[in-house]
Amino acid sequence: MNLRDVLEQRISSAIQAAGGEDAPAMVAPSAKPQFGDYQANGCMAAAKRMETNPRQFAETVLDKLDISDIAQKVEIAGPGFINIFLRDEWLCGRLGDIAADEKLGVAAKAQPQTVVVDYSSPNLAKEMHVGHLRSTIIGDALARVLEFLGNKVIRQNHVGDWGTQFGMLLTHLDEVGQSGESLADLEDFYRDSKKRFDEDEDFADTARQAVVKLQAGDEHCRENWRRFLDISLAHCQEVYDLLGVQLTAADVRGESAYNDDLPRVVADLDTATLLAESQGARGVFLDEFKNKDDERAFIIVEKSGGGYLYATTDLAAIRYRTGELGATRILYVTDSRQGQHFAQVFLIAQKAGFASPEISLEHVPFGMMLGDDGKPFKTRTGGTVKLMDLLAQARAEAEELVRRKTPGLDDDHYAAVAKAVGIGALKYADLAQNRTSDYVFAWDKMLSLEGNTAPYMQYAYARIRSIFRKAAEAGEPAADSQEAGIVITAPAERNLAVKLLQFAETIDAVAATTMPNILCGYLFELAGAFMSFYEACPVLKSHGQTRSSRLALCDLTARVIQKALELLGIETLEQM
RNA sequence: GCGCCUGUAGCUCAGCUGGAUAGAGCAGCGGUCUUCUAAACCGCAGGUCAGAGGUUCGAGUCCUCUCAGGCGCGCCA
């Protein structure tokens, strides 16, 4: 049950009844406690359109508003705000509802969509590096959230497995032999190949021929190519597993998968009378965009030599996704620099009829990861940071910290905590940021374990679990949230209760905006509300109904935190 | 030249699509552990929202211009 939607509907219909047409109620959580739990801001705008006094109009709306079952008090404030103070008993009732609900009040969407989420998409010619991290983490979180809402989510790992660089890799593979050893470090292998390519003209020629042979379906080249991809994909899978990212081999559909379809894409653009020729290349002119010379942009789909480009592949992918996969919404989680490219591809796809107007094509952009010097994140020596190394460091840093903070536990425990905390901190630091802006990557900040970080949430969860362990040790029945009723007796309980009920509207907002940081912001408020409750309201030392109610609140909080972290792809721990 | 993004407290960032007196976390200062995990909690201080105009009941948010930084714009992805 989306609390905000409930209020929105009630008040909107009151506004309508008051003569305000279909003006939205514009319900939002109140800015300050004295303004109640929620405020409706729509009366001012509606009154303006009607050319009446906003306060008077708000009065009329209140007359039409039947909300006494939900709100204990509704008042008009300022120029025409409606402030809503929710009824404690009603809050408690709704808490009972979500406690009994596996999905914690998040209702399945009335009309589920088929959503394709295109994310991660590393270049298989190289090892995964920090440049792939944000797409992988953000995309995975969005896929989980959309799935949780009941949508059919199809993950697509659009890996780069078909570029010209494969000619050079295959040639080098032939030269150095096919031992697994030579491919142990893909980054080294790539660098060696590149070096040969740049320095040896014969090698370069052979490499270029290899590309042609590969694309022509030459048996030997195909075999080597397949072998190379297997190794590279296995490496990716290792990273995904370690990261707790849900991508599998089944989600991989690389550029090569669209190869046979590319001539048809060009032919269909021609049929749609979009295709033009310029300097031997074929492409689409777009009046909507301009090039460097201030002329209309020309998007090339077929090179003068006959090869295809990424715009072509992306167009083929759109058609596959809307056609074969039946997607009605497609998300592209890539860095913001590709914004213009996608705007152009989407436009062409729509003009050509590859995607009908109802289908939502969305670029989900994100900014760069910067070092603390404000420049793109690199190793100290200026090299690319491998994802594997980064993850190893995350665990090492976390383990050092855990051993220091909580001494005297066994090694297995430290290893488990280090993984959950280290990887969690890394992912959370990324997700908590508004994805559109660049963000400064700093170990000490994300592992400082203070503020809006994964460990703070994990700690809140662990504290709750500890309460239940204590209760069990004492042999007392620890009533859970599904059985015991919740009563509100203290302000801290009330704050926590309202936060718990806002889980559903938060999830809806994340799905609508594709902004995971909204969920992180919510978690921080929820965990904060719990911490305050924890300090102010003794649980095990209280008695009777208060005790069982507080235990129920604890249990419900734990479940919401766990679910929210799970949707972000972050583990929880029974003990830290 | 055209276009996109960014500019908010000393630092790192929010700001729910136009709402009330702009919020957090670090860092700083001051409190709270014989009491369910102090990796915590409570409080104080900190602001010309880059700048200038404009739109209106109301602007960090929308429009115009300026400044600063980043990125992109025909055969790489």
XYZ file of C-alpha atoms (C1' of nucleotides) in Angstrom:
653
model
C 0.000 0.000 0.000
C 1.480 3.257 -1.128
C 0.609 5.693 1.650
C 1.213 8.717 -0.449
C -1.021 7.431 -3.248
C -3.849 6.824 -0.808
C -3.714 10.422 0.366
C -3.237 11.688 -3.159
C -6.403 9.944 -4.287
C -8.514 11.031 -1.355
C -7.509 14.655 -1.590
C -7.574 14.811 -5.365
C -11.160 13.677 -5.412
C -11.991 16.266 -2.757
C -10.398 18.934 -4.907
C -12.455 17.710 -7.803
C -15.601 17.769 -5.696
C -14.753 21.323 -4.729
C -14.729 22.288 -8.379
C -11.026 22.053 -8.996
C -11.280 19.939 -12.139
C -8.741 17.151 -12.054
C -6.004 19.127 -10.365
C -3.520 16.880 -8.547
C -3.369 17.060 -4.756
C 0.438 17.108 -4.871
C 0.892 15.157 -1.674
C 4.387 15.002 -0.222
C 5.877 14.169 3.158
C 5.743 17.280 5.313
C 8.788 19.453 5.462
C 8.623 19.785 9.231
C 6.991 17.865 12.083
C 4.698 20.757 12.965
C 3.223 20.477 9.483
C 2.061 16.942 10.176
C 3.009 13.739 8.390
C 2.043 14.710 4.885
C 1.150 17.920 3.159
C -0.957 18.571 0.078
C 0.258 21.464 -2.047
C -2.230 21.250 -4.886
C -4.869 23.681 -3.663
C -2.821 26.780 -4.446
C -2.309 25.813 -8.058
C -5.921 24.710 -8.472
C -7.252 27.928 -6.917
C -5.036 29.965 -9.163
C -6.457 28.324 -12.259
C -9.958 28.935 -10.928
C -9.047 32.482 -9.994
C -10.278 32.078 -6.462
C -8.696 32.635 -3.087
C -6.460 29.649 -2.301
C -7.166 29.530 1.417
C -10.880 29.713 0.833
C -10.599 27.016 -1.787
C -8.673 24.842 0.625
C -11.542 25.305 3.102
C -13.972 24.029 0.516
C -11.734 21.070 -0.195
C -11.633 20.208 3.501
C -15.432 20.280 3.578
C -15.508 17.732 0.789
C -12.712 15.660 2.262
C -13.652 12.517 4.127
C -10.494 11.312 5.716
C -11.305 10.997 9.410
C -10.599 7.270 9.316
C -6.985 7.988 8.339
C -6.199 11.362 9.813
C -6.738 12.584 13.327
C -6.263 16.174 12.253
C -6.241 18.065 8.985
C -5.488 21.748 8.893
C -4.928 24.569 6.478
C -1.726 26.509 6.836
C 0.101 29.300 5.077
C -1.230 30.341 1.677
C -3.237 27.110 1.288
C -1.269 24.072 2.353
C -3.239 21.165 3.721
C -1.391 19.474 6.525
C -2.341 15.931 7.421
C -1.733 14.366 10.808
C -2.203 10.628 10.539
C -4.129 8.699 13.145
C -1.984 6.453 15.353
C -4.497 3.611 15.324
C -4.643 3.753 11.566
C -0.836 3.648 11.318
C -0.814 0.616 13.595
C -3.400 -1.111 11.467
C -1.384 -0.539 8.314
C 1.759 -1.786 10.055
C -0.164 -4.966 10.752
C -1.017 -5.187 7.067
C 2.529 -4.842 5.826
C 3.849 -7.127 8.563
C 1.551 -9.838 7.252
C 2.712 -9.161 3.707
C 5.731 -10.901 2.274
C 6.379 -7.869 0.098
C 6.075 -5.477 3.012
C 3.318 -3.425 1.478
C 4.795 -3.093 -1.972
C 1.918 -3.957 -4.245
C 2.513 -5.656 -7.553
C 1.887 -3.227 -10.365
C -1.590 -3.364 -11.810
C -0.129 -3.511 -15.287
C 3.253 -5.197 -15.186
C 5.597 -4.335 -17.991
C 8.253 -6.284 -19.784
C 11.344 -4.289 -19.019
C 14.729 -4.848 -20.596
C 17.608 -3.588 -18.507
C 20.820 -3.270 -20.490
C 23.703 -3.014 -18.078
C 27.299 -3.907 -17.300
C 28.149 -4.643 -20.949
C 31.924 -4.874 -20.627
C 34.307 -5.111 -23.522
C 35.406 -8.733 -23.574
C 38.706 -7.842 -25.174
C 39.866 -6.571 -21.813
C 39.518 -7.308 -18.167
C 36.703 -5.614 -16.267
C 37.822 -2.345 -14.736
C 36.342 0.491 -12.713
C 34.683 1.887 -15.797
C 32.239 -1.014 -15.684
C 31.427 -0.745 -12.013
C 28.708 1.880 -11.987
C 26.700 0.382 -14.825
C 26.921 -3.054 -13.252
C 25.878 -1.924 -9.788
C 23.194 0.575 -10.770
C 21.711 -1.650 -13.440
C 21.531 -4.609 -11.108
C 19.746 -2.595 -8.426
C 17.217 -1.231 -10.908
C 16.563 -4.688 -12.304
C 15.899 -6.010 -8.805
C 13.552 -3.156 -7.936
C 11.565 -3.452 -11.156
C 11.302 -7.201 -10.683
C 10.155 -6.804 -7.091
C 7.316 -4.641 -8.381
C 6.082 -7.548 -10.453
C 7.454 -6.535 -13.819
C 8.960 -9.088 -16.138
C 12.576 -8.023 -16.176
C 14.953 -9.221 -18.856
C 18.589 -8.494 -18.128
C 20.749 -7.929 -21.156
C 24.499 -7.943 -20.970
C 25.381 -6.327 -24.277
C 29.039 -7.315 -24.161
C 31.577 -6.058 -26.657
C 32.585 -9.268 -28.378
C 32.858 -8.232 -31.994
C 35.137 -5.260 -32.414
C 38.158 -4.911 -34.646
C 40.425 -5.484 -31.673
C 39.537 -9.173 -31.747
C 41.595 -9.610 -34.894
C 44.661 -8.573 -33.007
C 43.825 -10.722 -30.010
C 43.204 -13.807 -32.108
C 46.435 -13.336 -34.019
C 48.359 -12.958 -30.830
C 46.663 -16.016 -29.412
C 47.850 -18.013 -32.411
C 51.395 -16.823 -31.865
C 51.827 -17.384 -28.172
C 49.895 -20.614 -28.108
C 46.649 -21.448 -26.485
C 47.651 -22.310 -22.998
C 45.301 -21.019 -20.388
C 48.331 -19.464 -18.830
C 48.765 -16.904 -21.559
C 45.227 -15.747 -20.946
C 45.470 -15.703 -17.186
C 45.698 -11.951 -17.222
C 43.484 -10.538 -19.937
C 44.771 -7.056 -19.403
C 48.366 -8.110 -20.016
C 47.293 -10.141 -22.984
C 45.515 -7.173 -24.488
C 48.458 -4.899 -23.897
C 50.894 -7.365 -25.489
C 48.616 -7.770 -28.483
C 48.275 -4.043 -28.886
C 51.993 -3.608 -28.668
C 52.577 -6.178 -31.405
C 49.873 -4.553 -33.485
C 51.431 -1.124 -33.219
C 55.024 -2.199 -33.733
C 54.842 -5.025 -36.254
C 53.361 -4.266 -39.641
C 53.101 -7.955 -40.601
C 51.299 -8.694 -37.394
C 48.889 -5.823 -38.033
C 48.106 -7.126 -41.493
C 47.470 -10.618 -40.212
C 45.267 -9.141 -37.503
C 43.191 -7.209 -39.988
C 42.775 -10.345 -42.073
C 41.746 -12.217 -38.964
C 38.858 -9.813 -38.453
C 37.648 -10.409 -41.968
C 38.015 -14.158 -41.577
C 36.233 -14.107 -38.257
C 33.310 -12.186 -39.636
C 33.219 -14.450 -42.677
C 32.840 -17.411 -40.365
C 36.264 -18.994 -40.722
C 36.313 -22.142 -38.632
C 39.685 -21.661 -36.969
C 39.076 -18.021 -36.147
C 35.651 -18.786 -34.763
C 37.036 -21.480 -32.552
C 39.734 -19.250 -31.116
C 37.292 -16.408 -30.754
C 34.835 -18.608 -28.888
C 37.632 -19.820 -26.664
C 38.738 -16.300 -25.899
C 35.192 -15.256 -25.089
C 34.722 -18.212 -22.763
C 37.719 -17.187 -20.750
C 36.777 -13.535 -20.715
C 33.174 -14.284 -19.752
C 34.313 -16.617 -17.008
C 36.314 -13.736 -15.639
C 33.263 -11.484 -15.772
C 31.194 -14.095 -14.009
C 33.769 -14.252 -11.255
C 33.420 -10.511 -10.787
C 29.623 -10.692 -10.827
C 29.541 -13.486 -8.270
C 31.914 -11.665 -5.995
C 29.944 -8.451 -6.394
C 26.649 -10.182 -5.775
C 25.334 -9.141 -9.151
C 22.624 -11.328 -10.615
C 23.894 -11.449 -14.188
C 24.531 -14.913 -15.606
C 25.613 -16.431 -18.879
C 21.951 -16.535 -19.893
C 21.809 -12.732 -19.856
C 24.723 -12.327 -22.229
C 23.732 -11.242 -25.658
C 26.727 -9.538 -27.178
C 27.192 -7.403 -30.214
C 28.007 -10.448 -32.296
C 24.508 -11.796 -31.760
C 23.164 -9.043 -33.981
C 25.694 -9.479 -36.736
C 23.462 -11.297 -39.186
C 20.720 -8.755 -38.659
C 22.772 -5.675 -39.527
C 22.250 -5.744 -43.331
C 18.538 -6.005 -42.682
C 18.606 -2.988 -40.390
C 20.180 -0.956 -43.163
C 17.729 -2.321 -45.718
C 14.793 -1.482 -43.479
C 16.055 2.045 -42.941
C 16.163 2.296 -46.710
C 12.612 1.013 -47.012
C 11.541 3.602 -44.456
C 13.159 6.200 -46.743
C 15.470 7.297 -43.972
C 18.684 6.079 -45.516
C 21.041 8.468 -47.271
C 24.541 8.302 -48.630
C 27.396 10.677 -47.945
C 31.011 10.291 -48.992
C 30.493 6.611 -49.633
C 29.016 5.879 -46.221
C 25.372 5.137 -45.592
C 23.431 6.605 -42.734
C 20.565 8.750 -41.569
C 20.402 12.512 -41.599
C 18.759 13.995 -38.529
C 17.503 17.567 -38.586
C 17.151 17.410 -34.830
C 20.918 17.299 -34.300
C 23.836 19.251 -35.643
C 27.449 18.347 -36.277
C 30.603 20.346 -35.742
C 30.043 22.406 -38.860
C 26.561 23.333 -37.739
C 25.020 21.111 -40.391
C 22.413 18.492 -39.692
C 23.928 15.374 -38.175
C 24.632 12.295 -40.226
C 24.478 9.041 -38.287
C 26.468 6.422 -40.119
C 25.133 2.863 -40.060
C 27.352 1.418 -42.763
C 30.920 2.431 -43.409
C 32.144 3.267 -46.887
C 34.105 0.023 -46.805
C 31.006 -1.936 -45.894
C 31.378 -2.456 -42.141
C 28.765 -1.620 -39.535
C 28.921 0.576 -36.482
C 27.589 0.616 -32.986
C 24.554 2.649 -34.025
C 23.630 -0.198 -36.346
C 24.033 -2.785 -33.623
C 22.021 -0.712 -31.185
C 19.219 -0.384 -33.714
C 19.234 -4.131 -34.265
C 19.135 -4.635 -30.502
C 16.145 -2.329 -30.138
C 14.234 -4.290 -32.713
C 15.148 -7.575 -31.056
C 14.084 -6.293 -27.681
C 10.776 -4.840 -28.755
C 10.050 -7.694 -31.174
C 11.447 -10.968 -29.851
C 11.515 -10.014 -26.191
C 8.311 -7.981 -26.201
C 9.788 -5.157 -24.144
C 7.664 -2.100 -23.479
C 10.361 -0.326 -21.540
C 14.081 -0.499 -22.237
C 16.694 0.939 -19.902
C 20.251 1.614 -21.029
C 22.513 1.975 -18.048
C 25.594 3.582 -19.543
C 27.732 6.578 -18.758
C 26.352 9.993 -19.556
C 28.793 10.629 -22.390
C 26.702 8.379 -24.564
C 23.611 10.501 -24.084
C 23.638 12.013 -27.513
C 24.298 8.692 -29.189
C 21.255 7.134 -27.545
C 19.073 10.154 -28.240
C 19.942 9.730 -31.906
C 19.501 5.976 -31.979
C 16.153 6.205 -30.171
C 14.973 8.818 -32.625
C 15.952 6.729 -35.625
C 14.356 3.639 -34.086
C 11.100 5.497 -33.660
C 11.173 7.006 -37.122
C 11.890 3.619 -38.635
C 9.170 1.963 -36.604
C 11.561 -0.354 -34.734
C 9.991 0.943 -31.548
C 6.402 2.159 -31.436
C 5.670 5.412 -29.585
C 4.261 3.614 -26.522
C 7.576 1.920 -25.899
C 9.732 3.779 -23.464
C 13.375 3.943 -24.490
C 15.353 5.393 -21.628
C 18.983 6.194 -21.310
C 19.896 5.877 -17.631
C 23.071 7.940 -17.498
C 25.628 8.189 -14.757
C 28.706 10.301 -14.149
C 32.315 9.304 -13.880
C 34.231 7.897 -10.955
C 36.902 10.357 -9.989
C 39.949 10.014 -7.809
C 40.390 12.355 -4.859
C 42.365 14.597 -7.191
C 39.167 15.225 -9.128
C 40.456 13.396 -12.182
C 39.242 10.041 -13.560
C 39.931 7.289 -11.057
C 43.262 5.538 -11.745
C 45.895 3.573 -9.915
C 48.719 5.483 -8.316
C 50.833 4.813 -11.372
C 48.121 6.114 -13.666
C 46.906 2.723 -14.876
C 43.396 1.363 -15.150
C 42.032 -0.052 -11.912
C 40.969 -3.660 -12.370
C 37.682 -4.547 -10.796
C 39.144 -7.698 -9.276
C 41.829 -5.674 -7.528
C 39.295 -3.143 -6.344
C 37.085 -5.835 -4.846
C 40.023 -7.490 -3.154
C 41.001 -4.192 -1.631
C 37.454 -3.522 -0.463
C 37.484 -6.793 1.460
C 40.944 -6.236 2.844
C 40.114 -2.758 4.083
C 36.895 -3.974 5.651
C 38.567 -6.923 7.335
C 41.219 -4.743 8.877
C 38.480 -2.535 10.228
C 36.297 -5.320 11.570
C 39.198 -6.966 13.360
C 39.957 -3.659 15.011
C 36.365 -2.834 15.991
C 35.279 -6.280 17.087
C 38.230 -8.298 18.353
C 38.129 -11.885 19.512
C 36.091 -13.610 16.851
C 37.138 -16.409 14.552
C 38.595 -16.032 11.085
C 35.525 -17.338 9.267
C 33.453 -14.655 10.869
C 35.890 -11.949 9.877
C 35.998 -13.184 6.301
C 32.219 -13.198 6.016
C 31.833 -9.780 7.575
C 34.662 -8.355 5.477
C 32.959 -9.517 2.304
C 29.517 -8.184 3.218
C 30.842 -4.924 4.608
C 33.577 -4.289 2.055
C 31.575 -5.122 -1.049
C 28.472 -3.559 0.476
C 30.290 -0.320 1.235
C 31.666 -0.169 -2.280
C 28.282 -0.702 -3.895
C 26.366 1.504 -1.503
C 28.753 4.441 -1.959
C 27.953 4.306 -5.639
C 24.211 3.786 -5.311
C 23.713 6.451 -2.648
C 25.011 9.089 -4.985
C 22.705 10.837 -7.394
C 23.835 8.877 -10.420
C 23.857 11.815 -12.833
C 26.783 13.510 -11.167
C 30.416 12.456 -11.169
C 31.503 11.088 -7.845
C 34.697 11.086 -5.927
C 35.872 7.636 -5.005
C 37.627 7.558 -1.657
C 38.242 4.460 0.427
C 38.340 6.263 3.720
C 34.942 7.844 3.099
C 33.029 4.754 2.106
C 34.741 2.603 4.705
C 34.552 5.221 7.426
C 31.355 3.418 8.392
C 29.688 6.623 9.425
C 26.743 8.393 7.928
C 24.843 7.173 4.893
C 26.860 4.016 4.302
C 26.155 0.316 3.924
C 27.759 -0.583 7.264
C 25.448 1.805 9.073
C 22.445 -0.068 7.669
C 24.080 -3.421 8.304
C 24.817 -2.380 11.847
C 21.216 -1.350 12.444
C 20.142 -4.744 11.172
C 22.700 -6.572 13.315
C 21.566 -4.679 16.394
C 18.019 -5.897 15.851
C 19.110 -9.472 15.336
C 21.077 -9.187 18.542
C 17.935 -8.281 20.443
C 16.237 -11.414 19.219
C 19.269 -13.533 20.083
C 19.189 -12.117 23.597
C 15.498 -12.830 23.890
C 16.012 -16.397 22.738
C 18.865 -16.901 25.226
C 16.564 -15.819 28.003
C 14.116 -18.433 26.797
C 11.454 -15.868 26.237
C 9.171 -16.062 23.250
C 10.166 -13.351 20.837
C 6.929 -12.305 19.250
C 7.428 -11.379 15.635
C 5.813 -8.669 13.607
C 3.357 -10.980 11.927
C 1.653 -12.009 15.134
C 1.917 -9.279 17.694
C 0.001 -6.058 17.284
C 1.886 -2.795 17.252
C 0.895 0.066 19.504
C 2.394 3.518 19.442
C 3.289 4.940 22.842
C 6.397 7.029 22.211
C 7.421 9.617 19.602
C 10.364 7.485 18.474
C 7.991 4.605 17.818
C 5.763 6.814 15.767
C 8.634 8.129 13.637
C 9.765 4.621 12.976
C 6.238 3.479 12.161
C 5.727 6.180 9.544
C 9.101 5.423 7.964
C 8.267 1.730 7.743
C 5.033 2.528 5.957
C 6.876 4.636 3.410
C 8.753 1.681 1.973
C 6.168 1.123 -0.758
C 6.100 4.687 -2.046
C 9.887 4.732 -2.040
C 10.079 1.640 -4.228
C 7.541 3.154 -6.621
C 9.621 6.316 -6.824
C 12.815 4.384 -7.594
C 11.103 2.475 -10.390
C 9.625 5.625 -11.885
C 12.782 7.710 -11.753
C 15.417 4.946 -12.073
C 17.236 6.652 -9.216
C 18.542 4.111 -6.673
C 19.796 6.894 -4.407
C 16.178 7.507 -3.410
C 16.143 4.062 -1.829
C 19.444 4.770 -0.082
C 18.086 8.031 1.275
C 15.069 6.195 2.567
C 17.219 3.502 4.193
C 19.278 6.137 5.934
C 16.167 7.746 7.361
C 14.726 4.387 8.353
C 17.930 3.219 10.014
C 18.247 6.600 11.695
C 14.698 6.363 12.989
C 15.462 2.914 14.322
C 18.679 4.041 16.028
C 16.767 6.793 17.804
C 14.072 4.336 18.777
C 16.724 1.932 20.009
C 18.186 4.585 22.282
C 14.874 5.902 23.524
C 12.783 2.782 23.856
C 14.098 -0.248 25.721
C 12.742 -3.393 24.142
C 13.599 -6.408 26.257
C 13.290 -4.476 29.494
C 9.776 -3.355 28.738
C 6.770 -5.464 29.605
C 3.494 -6.745 28.357
C 2.002 -5.234 25.268
C 4.710 -2.586 25.005
C 7.339 -5.283 24.867
C 5.629 -7.391 22.238
C 4.797 -4.295 20.226
C 8.398 -3.133 20.280
C 9.625 -6.561 19.339
C 7.211 -6.493 16.439
C 8.513 -3.076 15.397
C 12.074 -4.403 15.555
C 11.214 -7.435 13.487
C 9.428 -5.384 10.871
C 12.299 -2.889 10.711
C 14.763 -5.717 10.211
C 12.679 -7.145 7.415
C 12.400 -3.813 5.625
C 16.111 -3.051 5.978
C 17.006 -6.498 4.742
C 14.678 -6.266 1.777
C 15.822 -2.770 0.864
C 19.475 -3.808 1.021
C 18.677 -6.917 -0.965
C 17.127 -4.745 -3.665
C 20.369 -2.811 -3.754
C 22.290 -6.063 -3.957
C 23.814 -5.771 -0.497
C 24.067 -8.506 2.135
C 22.930 -8.289 5.730
C 24.677 -9.870 8.710
C 23.323 -11.479 11.840
C 26.290 -10.197 13.753
C 28.962 -7.618 13.081
C 30.217 26.695 -33.850
C 26.137 23.482 -31.834
C 24.498 20.431 -27.851
C 24.391 17.838 -22.985
C 25.867 17.702 -17.789
C 27.723 20.037 -13.361
C 28.341 24.509 -9.891
C 24.345 24.221 -2.745
C 28.118 24.741 4.576
C 35.565 24.110 5.224
C 35.072 18.756 2.637
C 31.657 14.909 0.324
C 26.746 15.182 -1.085
C 20.795 15.345 -0.561
C 17.030 18.453 -1.903
C 10.852 13.730 -3.937
C 10.175 17.535 -10.656
C 7.467 25.093 -8.270
C 6.006 24.946 -1.884
C 6.518 26.966 4.206
C 12.527 29.164 8.125
C 17.567 25.036 2.135
C 18.913 19.477 4.789
C 22.463 15.168 5.958
C 27.334 12.936 6.854
C 32.366 14.014 7.684
C 35.636 17.629 9.931
C 34.940 21.351 14.643
C 32.732 22.180 19.680
C 29.773 20.104 23.972
C 27.106 16.055 26.277
C 25.531 10.336 26.803
C 28.074 3.435 28.165
C 27.386 -0.748 36.066
C 21.370 -0.617 31.216
C 19.109 -4.881 24.370
C 26.349 -4.095 20.045
C 29.159 3.537 21.764
C 30.687 0.874 14.235
C 25.705 4.316 18.177
C 22.710 8.394 20.254
C 21.563 13.757 21.760
C 22.863 18.920 21.193
C 25.710 23.500 19.249
C 27.905 26.034 15.318
C 28.371 26.479 10.167
C 24.823 29.227 3.669
C 25.002 35.734 -1.184
C 22.185 27.752 -3.406
C 28.463 30.469 -9.129
C 26.568 35.657 -10.821
C 22.752 38.986 -13.073
C 17.959 39.626 -14.829
C 12.942 37.486 -15.600
C 8.209 34.432 -14.937
C 4.340 34.358 -9.898
C 0.999 34.105 -4.317
C 5.969 31.364 -3.846
C 12.344 29.849 -7.388
C 18.139 25.950 -5.219
C 14.283 23.949 -8.717
C 11.315 27.031 -14.743
C 13.162 31.009 -18.824
C 17.253 34.372 -20.745
C 22.195 35.957 -20.429
C 27.189 35.751 -18.141
C 31.222 33.158 -15.586
C 33.733 28.462 -14.219
C 34.535 23.133 -14.849
C 33.472 18.417 -17.416
C 31.773 15.736 -21.710
C 29.995 14.912 -26.652
C 29.215 16.176 -31.983
C 30.197 11.350 -39.895
C 33.094 6.184 -40.880
C 35.914 3.552 -32.402
C 32.285 1.686 -28.747
